Amino acid sequence: MTSHKVKATVIVAAWCAEDMLARSVRSALAQEIRSLEVIVVDDASPDGTARIARDLMREDPRVRVLGLDRNGGPAAARNAAIEAARGDWLVILDSDDQMRPDRLSRMIALAERVGADCVYDDLQPVDPEGRPLGPSHLAGLNIAAPQRWSLERFLAGCGARPGQAALGYLKPVLRRSFLMRHGLRYDPDLRNGEDFHLIAELLAIGGILWFLPEPGYLYTLRPGSVSRRLDPGHARALSRADTAFRRRHAETLGREARRLMRIRRRNLSDLAAAESAVLAIKARKPFRAMVTLLLRPSAAIRLIRQIRDGRARRKAA
């Protein structure tokens, strides 16, 4: 398969994914586009992930497998795949998620029609068996037609606000030539929120982002997943990356973008403190939790809201 014939490269960063990897990869192989490859990056998994990936490669020549010598997180794994990719478009797919068969044909068609460097679509939360869980992620925004999103629009949807349907959960389809031309890669220091920083950087340097309001991505919700509970250390890493982003673009960020980044920084600090308090309570260290919340009262308000929302979700289930 030569490089000019590959329309899309689906990138699957996989760590301890032996139970769902095959389903994820097969949903990529079932896409309704003419030329496609799937790169599975085994992120030094201690389970059978690498074996399953190699089995998939033997089943279908469109699958390629890369292996990292040490665990580097999803950003490092995706960067390795970007370097090896041959597709015109790079598609990010988590190893426990799936895509509807027409997802990429619709997204790439839109991107090529409007000249986008990145396209998002809506996502549908599903349980581990693939059954829908409620409405799509952004159904509440009532977006009826494709939209171009500015940096400010993107930042407004990534403010780490309680109850916000965060745009950072969306999975991008990226124009590979744009990433290669600008040397744009994932931040390997981030193990959560890495997609946010890639897209924010893309927009800050002039990239074009469009949103297609159709839920073609099937996002698996599992209890205890990292996307549902944010490790306080990961939140602090995000705050450091945010600070670096603001400094890097200090001369070009407009007033509204700077304001939105300040809101995001405050909310991330509250989130980190609230999660630290949760961990202290679980470790039976109530004094430590109390001190954490006394030092940041706004985090206590956030924690109370989290507890209330969690009880409501369990009651509804």
Coordinates of N, CA, C and O in Angstrom, one line a residue, residues 3-9 86-90 112 174-178:
S3 N 2.0 5.3 -0.1 CA 1.6 6.4 0.7 C 0.5 7.2 0.0 O -0.5 7.7 0.7
H4 N 0.6 7.5 -1.3 CA -0.4 8.4 -1.9 C -1.8 7.7 -2.1 O -2.7 8.4 -2.4
K5 N -1.9 6.4 -1.8 CA -3.1 5.8 -2.0 C -3.9 5.6 -0.6 O -5.0 5.2 -0.6
V6 N -3.3 6.0 0.5 CA -3.9 5.8 1.8 C -4.7 7.1 2.1 O -4.1 8.1 2.3
K7 N -6.0 6.9 2.3 CA -6.8 8.1 2.6 C -6.7 8.4 4.0 O -6.7 9.6 4.4
A8 N -6.8 7.4 4.9 CA -6.8 7.7 6.3 C -6.0 6.6 7.1 O -6.0 5.5 6.8
T9 N -5.4 7.1 8.2 CA -4.7 6.2 9.1 C -5.5 6.4 10.5 O -5.5 7.4 11.0
R86 N 0.7 6.9 7.0 CA 0.8 7.2 5.6 C -0.5 7.8 5.0 O -0.5 8.2 3.9
G87 N -1.5 7.9 5.9 CA -2.8 8.4 5.4 C -2.8 9.9 5.3 O -2.0 10.7 6.0
D88 N -3.6 10.4 4.4 CA -3.8 11.9 4.3 C -4.5 12.4 5.6 O -4.3 13.6 5.9
W89 N -5.3 11.6 6.2 CA -6.0 12.0 7.4 C -5.7 11.1 8.6 O -5.5 9.8 8.4
L90 N -5.5 11.6 9.8 CA -5.2 10.9 11.0 C -6.4 10.8 11.8 O -7.0 11.9 12.1
E112 N -12.7 18.1 3.4 CA -12.2 18.4 2.1 C -13.0 19.5 1.4 O -12.5 20.3 0.6
L174 N -7.6 14.5 11.7 CA -6.6 15.6 11.5 C -6.0 15.4 10.1 O -5.7 14.3 9.7
R175 N -5.8 16.6 9.5 CA -5.0 16.6 8.2 C -3.5 16.4 8.5 O -2.9 17.2 9.1
R176 N -3.0 15.3 8.0 CA -1.6 14.9 8.4 C -0.6 16.0 7.9 O 0.3 16.3 8.6
S177 N -0.9 16.5 6.7 CA 0.1 17.4 6.1 C 0.2 18.7 7.0 O 1.3 19.3 7.1
F178 N -0.9 19.1 7.7 CA -0.8 20.3 8.5 C 0.1 20.0 9.7 O 0.9 20.8 10.1

